[in-house]
Amino acid sequence: MTTAVKYEDGIYGLEQQRVRAFLIIGTESALLLDTGAIEADLPGMIRQITDLPLTVVLTHRDGDHLANLPLFSKAYIHEKDLEAAASQLSLSDTELLPLKEGEVFQLGGRSLSVNHTPGHTPGSICLLDEENRALFSGDTVSYGPVYMFGGHRDFPSYIDSLRRLDQQRARKAFDRVFCCHNSCPISPDVILDLISCAEGIMDHTIQGSPVVIHSGMEVLLGTVGKAGIYYL
Ligand SMILES: [Zn+2]
């Protein structure tokens, strides 16, 4: 089941049980950020909200953000996640186009700039709408727990990315975070908790508790404040 939720003017969540995609609307065009974890008629849902031209962008390569990608002819993804995403789409005609740090999507009255924030995956991005002070964080910032186990995760890069986002938070480039998992929107303050949590896991001052996640796998959960990180 997928439900459209209006968060504020021009920002809709396309909500599924464990993940959400975003429809972000300007005066001239709209942008779909991610395509969900389970099959849904996203093009039909979007047409009920807007008939503006649509650009599709992916926050990262993980499968729970790519499910309905074959319903769209092309999508942008950071160049470091492009190949891994393409390998999950072998029977699809969707064309994947590479994104780089600093590229900007102009929607009319709203511009979204690409922040490359590696760590959760090598090509994870956040989109910053500084004019409206909103950050679309993918899986890089959320109450999570953020998945940080598996071959393509990288704790040092993740901490680096969080520190760069925290500099933007400190200069008040955004005051709310639209994330793909758990509560939304959330306060940017969670970035500080995520940094403490990731650093504590790395220097072993945080001892995670064993938990079984939905796939049946046992991992460790570290928490600081509202932030949580799954790791091994
Ligand atoms: Zn995810």
mmCIF file of C-alpha atoms and ligand atoms in Angstrom:
data_model
loop_
_atom_site.group_PDB
_atom_site.id
_atom_site.type_symbol
_atom_site.label_atom_id
_atom_site.label_comp_id
_atom_site.label_asym_id
_atom_site.label_seq_id
_atom_site.Cartn_x
_atom_site.Cartn_y
_atom_site.Cartn_z
ATOM 1 C CA MET A 1 0.000 0.000 0.000
ATOM 2 C CA THR A 2 1.295 3.463 -0.934
ATOM 3 C CA THR A 3 -0.295 6.661 0.374
ATOM 4 C CA ALA A 4 0.389 10.253 -0.641
ATOM 5 C CA VAL A 5 0.797 12.606 2.338
ATOM 6 C CA LYS A 6 1.129 16.372 1.946
ATOM 7 C CA TYR A 7 3.771 17.656 4.377
ATOM 8 C CA GLU A 8 3.609 21.263 3.232
ATOM 9 C CA ASP A 9 3.084 23.210 -0.006
ATOM 10 C CA GLY A 10 5.149 21.527 -2.693
ATOM 11 C CA ILE A 11 6.364 18.597 -0.553
ATOM 12 C CA TYR A 12 4.544 15.262 -0.573
ATOM 13 C CA GLY A 13 5.591 11.915 0.886
ATOM 14 C CA LEU A 14 4.675 8.768 -1.055
ATOM 15 C CA GLU A 15 4.531 6.564 1.991
ATOM 16 C CA GLN A 16 4.993 2.813 2.112
ATOM 17 C CA GLN A 17 5.180 0.624 5.191
ATOM 18 C CA ARG A 18 8.880 1.048 5.875
ATOM 19 C CA VAL A 19 10.067 3.692 3.423
ATOM 20 C CA ARG A 20 8.937 6.880 1.717
ATOM 21 C CA ALA A 21 9.681 8.600 -1.562
ATOM 22 C CA PHE A 22 9.130 12.350 -2.043
ATOM 23 C CA LEU A 23 7.348 14.379 -4.672
ATOM 24 C CA ILE A 24 8.767 17.912 -4.642
ATOM 25 C CA ILE A 25 6.939 20.500 -6.731
ATOM 26 C CA GLY A 26 8.038 23.889 -8.072
ATOM 27 C CA THR A 27 6.208 26.305 -10.345
ATOM 28 C CA GLU A 28 7.655 24.806 -13.540
ATOM 29 C CA SER A 29 8.513 21.193 -12.831
ATOM 30 C CA ALA A 30 8.387 18.456 -10.230
ATOM 31 C CA LEU A 31 10.956 16.022 -8.891
ATOM 32 C CA LEU A 32 10.365 12.478 -7.650
ATOM 33 C CA LEU A 33 12.997 11.518 -5.101
ATOM 34 C CA ASP A 34 13.242 7.675 -4.913
ATOM 35 C CA THR A 35 10.698 5.128 -6.087
ATOM 36 C CA GLY A 36 9.748 3.010 -3.058
ATOM 37 C CA ALA A 37 10.300 -0.526 -1.770
ATOM 38 C CA ILE A 38 7.187 -2.269 -3.098
ATOM 39 C CA GLU A 39 5.320 -2.045 -6.390
ATOM 40 C CA ALA A 40 2.908 0.860 -6.753
ATOM 41 C CA ASP A 41 1.450 2.971 -9.549
ATOM 42 C CA LEU A 42 3.619 5.969 -8.718
ATOM 43 C CA PRO A 43 3.071 7.668 -12.125
ATOM 44 C CA GLY A 44 -0.700 7.475 -11.565
ATOM 45 C CA MET A 45 -0.422 8.824 -8.016
ATOM 46 C CA ILE A 46 1.809 11.675 -9.178
ATOM 47 C CA ARG A 47 -0.581 12.627 -12.004
ATOM 48 C CA GLN A 48 -3.337 13.101 -9.415
ATOM 49 C CA ILE A 49 -1.147 15.673 -7.645
ATOM 50 C CA THR A 50 0.598 17.486 -10.518
ATOM 51 C CA ASP A 51 0.844 17.412 -14.301
ATOM 52 C CA LEU A 52 4.141 19.318 -14.411
ATOM 53 C CA PRO A 53 7.133 17.704 -16.163
ATOM 54 C CA LEU A 54 8.828 15.222 -13.824
ATOM 55 C CA THR A 55 12.492 14.481 -13.118
ATOM 56 C CA VAL A 56 13.344 11.306 -11.185
ATOM 57 C CA VAL A 57 16.311 11.312 -8.770
ATOM 58 C CA LEU A 58 17.535 8.518 -6.494
ATOM 59 C CA THR A 59 19.074 9.200 -3.079
ATOM 60 C CA HIS A 60 21.143 5.999 -3.331
ATOM 61 C CA ARG A 61 21.348 2.491 -4.723
ATOM 62 C CA ASP A 62 19.606 0.390 -2.014
ATOM 63 C CA GLY A 63 16.756 -1.794 -3.264
ATOM 64 C CA ASP A 64 14.168 -0.304 -0.900
ATOM 65 C CA HIS A 65 14.426 2.964 -2.880
ATOM 66 C CA LEU A 66 14.362 1.531 -6.421
ATOM 67 C CA ALA A 67 11.259 -0.675 -6.616
ATOM 68 C CA ASN A 68 9.236 1.281 -9.185
ATOM 69 C CA LEU A 69 12.123 2.639 -11.190
ATOM 70 C CA PRO A 70 11.160 0.576 -14.293
ATOM 71 C CA LEU A 71 7.994 2.714 -14.544
ATOM 72 C CA PHE A 72 10.146 5.749 -15.467
ATOM 73 C CA SER A 73 12.226 6.224 -18.620
ATOM 74 C CA LYS A 74 15.209 7.850 -16.895
ATOM 75 C CA ALA A 75 16.535 8.693 -13.453
ATOM 76 C CA TYR A 76 19.543 10.456 -11.957
ATOM 77 C CA ILE A 77 21.783 8.786 -9.381
ATOM 78 C CA HIS A 78 25.215 9.708 -8.049
ATOM 79 C CA GLU A 79 27.931 8.291 -10.286
ATOM 80 C CA LYS A 80 29.343 6.178 -7.409
ATOM 81 C CA ASP A 81 26.056 4.268 -7.009
ATOM 82 C CA LEU A 82 25.156 4.091 -10.693
ATOM 83 C CA GLU A 83 26.640 0.720 -11.582
ATOM 84 C CA ALA A 84 25.278 -1.019 -8.494
ATOM 85 C CA ALA A 85 21.798 0.384 -9.196
ATOM 86 C CA ALA A 86 22.009 -0.582 -12.884
ATOM 87 C CA SER A 87 22.845 -4.177 -11.946
ATOM 88 C CA GLN A 88 19.509 -4.381 -10.085
ATOM 89 C CA LEU A 89 17.654 -3.179 -13.193
ATOM 90 C CA SER A 90 18.991 -5.590 -15.779
ATOM 91 C CA LEU A 91 15.633 -6.207 -17.473
ATOM 92 C CA SER A 92 14.479 -2.602 -17.361
ATOM 93 C CA ASP A 93 14.780 0.065 -20.060
ATOM 94 C CA THR A 94 15.257 2.845 -17.498
ATOM 95 C CA GLU A 95 18.247 4.976 -18.365
ATOM 96 C CA LEU A 96 20.398 5.921 -15.357
ATOM 97 C CA LEU A 97 22.199 9.261 -15.604
ATOM 98 C CA PRO A 98 25.150 10.239 -13.368
ATOM 99 C CA LEU A 99 24.969 13.000 -10.773
ATOM 100 C CA LYS A 100 27.804 14.942 -9.171
ATOM 101 C CA GLU A 101 28.260 17.106 -6.081
ATOM 102 C CA GLY A 102 26.936 20.625 -6.619
ATOM 103 C CA GLU A 103 24.526 19.930 -9.481
ATOM 104 C CA VAL A 104 21.256 21.813 -9.100
ATOM 105 C CA PHE A 105 17.701 20.917 -10.100
ATOM 106 C CA GLN A 106 15.702 24.083 -10.817
ATOM 107 C CA LEU A 107 11.992 23.451 -10.320
ATOM 108 C CA GLY A 108 10.868 27.101 -10.455
ATOM 109 C CA GLY A 109 10.731 28.893 -7.090
ATOM 110 C CA ARG A 110 12.641 25.994 -5.639
ATOM 111 C CA SER A 111 16.120 24.736 -6.403
ATOM 112 C CA LEU A 112 17.574 21.511 -5.084
ATOM 113 C CA SER A 113 21.346 21.186 -4.906
ATOM 114 C CA VAL A 114 23.130 17.845 -4.740
ATOM 115 C CA ASN A 115 25.215 17.195 -1.634
ATOM 116 C CA HIS A 116 27.297 14.040 -2.015
ATOM 117 C CA THR A 117 27.143 12.367 1.424
ATOM 118 C CA PRO A 118 28.875 8.968 1.150
ATOM 119 C CA GLY A 119 28.881 6.466 4.004
ATOM 120 C CA HIS A 120 25.540 4.644 4.003
ATOM 121 C CA THR A 121 26.456 3.917 0.351
ATOM 122 C CA PRO A 122 29.332 5.356 -1.741
ATOM 123 C CA GLY A 123 26.928 7.417 -3.849
ATOM 124 C CA SER A 124 24.400 8.559 -1.228
ATOM 125 C CA ILE A 125 23.161 12.107 -1.759
ATOM 126 C CA CYS A 126 21.080 14.674 0.086
ATOM 127 C CA LEU A 127 19.196 17.417 -1.767
ATOM 128 C CA LEU A 128 19.266 20.856 -0.160
ATOM 129 C CA ASP A 129 16.490 23.383 -0.808
ATOM 130 C CA GLU A 130 18.170 26.311 0.923
ATOM 131 C CA GLU A 131 15.557 28.888 -0.100
ATOM 132 C CA ASN A 132 12.893 26.856 1.716
ATOM 133 C CA ARG A 133 15.377 25.604 4.342
ATOM 134 C CA ALA A 134 14.586 21.939 3.749
ATOM 135 C CA LEU A 135 17.032 19.041 3.543
ATOM 136 C CA PHE A 136 16.006 15.817 1.775
ATOM 137 C CA SER A 137 18.381 13.382 3.418
ATOM 138 C CA GLY A 138 17.736 9.944 1.915
ATOM 139 C CA ASP A 139 19.012 7.450 4.507
ATOM 140 C CA THR A 140 21.981 9.588 5.605
ATOM 141 C CA VAL A 141 20.011 11.419 8.305
ATOM 142 C CA SER A 142 16.963 9.906 10.038
ATOM 143 C CA TYR A 143 16.040 8.424 13.388
ATOM 144 C CA GLY A 144 16.802 5.220 11.511
ATOM 145 C CA PRO A 145 18.138 3.032 12.725
ATOM 146 C CA VAL A 146 20.547 3.761 9.859
ATOM 147 C CA TYR A 147 21.835 0.573 8.228
ATOM 148 C CA MET A 148 25.623 0.601 8.526
ATOM 149 C CA PHE A 149 26.475 -3.086 8.097
ATOM 150 C CA GLY A 150 27.413 -4.799 4.841
ATOM 151 C CA GLY A 151 30.171 -4.376 2.302
ATOM 152 C CA HIS A 152 29.284 -0.986 0.848
ATOM 153 C CA ARG A 153 28.950 0.914 4.151
ATOM 154 C CA ASP A 154 31.822 3.132 5.334
ATOM 155 C CA PHE A 155 31.864 4.621 8.860
ATOM 156 C CA PRO A 156 34.690 7.178 8.368
ATOM 157 C CA SER A 157 33.042 8.568 5.205
ATOM 158 C CA TYR A 158 29.681 8.607 6.971
ATOM 159 C CA ILE A 159 31.052 10.655 9.882
ATOM 160 C CA ASP A 160 32.694 13.049 7.393
ATOM 161 C CA SER A 161 29.408 13.488 5.514
ATOM 162 C CA LEU A 162 27.506 14.119 8.754
ATOM 163 C CA ARG A 163 30.071 16.739 9.804
ATOM 164 C CA ARG A 164 29.633 18.570 6.483
ATOM 165 C CA LEU A 165 25.851 18.498 6.905
ATOM 166 C CA ASP A 166 26.309 19.750 10.459
ATOM 167 C CA GLN A 167 28.208 22.798 9.168
ATOM 168 C CA GLN A 168 25.187 23.587 6.985
ATOM 169 C CA ARG A 169 22.897 22.998 9.962
ATOM 170 C CA ALA A 170 25.022 25.400 12.056
ATOM 171 C CA ARG A 171 24.702 28.170 9.457
ATOM 172 C CA LYS A 172 20.947 27.444 9.326
ATOM 173 C CA ALA A 173 20.888 26.330 5.685
ATOM 174 C CA PHE A 174 17.961 24.079 6.679
ATOM 175 C CA ASP A 175 15.664 23.800 9.659
ATOM 176 C CA ARG A 176 13.887 20.506 8.929
ATOM 177 C CA VAL A 177 14.907 17.184 7.459
ATOM 178 C CA PHE A 178 12.741 15.093 5.141
ATOM 179 C CA CYS A 179 14.065 11.535 5.460
ATOM 180 C CA CYS A 180 13.110 8.233 3.841
ATOM 181 C CA HIS A 181 12.604 6.152 7.012
ATOM 182 C CA ASN A 182 10.863 6.575 10.361
ATOM 183 C CA SER A 183 9.433 9.948 11.547
ATOM 184 C CA CYS A 184 9.316 12.841 9.071
ATOM 185 C CA PRO A 185 10.053 15.712 8.988
ATOM 186 C CA ILE A 186 12.592 15.760 11.821
ATOM 187 C CA SER A 187 14.809 18.315 13.527
ATOM 188 C CA PRO A 188 18.350 18.766 12.156
ATOM 189 C CA ASP A 189 19.612 18.291 15.749
ATOM 190 C CA VAL A 190 19.617 14.536 15.165
ATOM 191 C CA ILE A 191 22.747 15.053 13.030
ATOM 192 C CA LEU A 192 24.731 15.724 16.237
ATOM 193 C CA ASP A 193 23.371 12.525 17.806
ATOM 194 C CA LEU A 194 24.252 10.553 14.671
ATOM 195 C CA ILE A 195 27.818 11.890 14.759
ATOM 196 C CA SER A 196 28.200 10.914 18.448
ATOM 197 C CA CYS A 197 26.657 7.518 17.759
ATOM 198 C CA ALA A 198 28.867 6.751 14.728
ATOM 199 C CA GLU A 199 32.002 7.974 16.540
ATOM 200 C CA GLY A 200 31.127 5.945 19.660
ATOM 201 C CA ILE A 201 30.656 2.795 17.595
ATOM 202 C CA MET A 202 33.988 3.359 15.849
ATOM 203 C CA ASP A 203 35.979 3.994 19.050
ATOM 204 C CA HIS A 204 34.052 1.292 20.986
ATOM 205 C CA THR A 205 32.751 3.668 23.658
ATOM 206 C CA ILE A 206 29.256 2.585 22.557
ATOM 207 C CA GLN A 207 28.393 -1.074 23.099
ATOM 208 C CA GLY A 208 25.451 -1.924 20.837
ATOM 209 C CA SER A 209 22.683 -4.299 21.866
ATOM 210 C CA PRO A 210 21.935 -7.351 19.707
ATOM 211 C CA VAL A 211 18.658 -7.059 17.785
ATOM 212 C CA VAL A 212 16.999 -9.113 15.039
ATOM 213 C CA ILE A 213 15.978 -6.992 12.039
ATOM 214 C CA HIS A 214 13.072 -7.743 9.677
ATOM 215 C CA SER A 215 15.215 -9.905 7.366
ATOM 216 C CA GLY A 216 15.856 -12.226 10.343
ATOM 217 C CA MET A 217 19.502 -11.169 10.609
ATOM 218 C CA GLU A 218 21.010 -10.371 14.009
ATOM 219 C CA VAL A 219 22.921 -7.083 14.172
ATOM 220 C CA LEU A 220 23.990 -4.613 16.873
ATOM 221 C CA LEU A 221 22.045 -1.434 17.588
ATOM 222 C CA GLY A 222 23.867 1.627 18.930
ATOM 223 C CA THR A 223 21.824 4.641 20.021
ATOM 224 C CA VAL A 224 22.435 8.244 21.107
ATOM 225 C CA GLY A 225 19.387 10.415 21.783
ATOM 226 C CA LYS A 226 16.970 9.803 18.914
ATOM 227 C CA ALA A 227 19.676 8.462 16.574
ATOM 228 C CA GLY A 228 20.164 4.743 16.016
ATOM 229 C CA ILE A 229 22.685 2.830 13.900
ATOM 230 C CA TYR A 230 22.627 -0.873 13.005
ATOM 231 C CA TYR A 231 26.096 -2.338 12.607
ATOM 232 C CA LEU A 232 28.099 -5.548 13.003
HETATM 233 ZN ZN ZN B 1 16.573 2.808 2.854
#
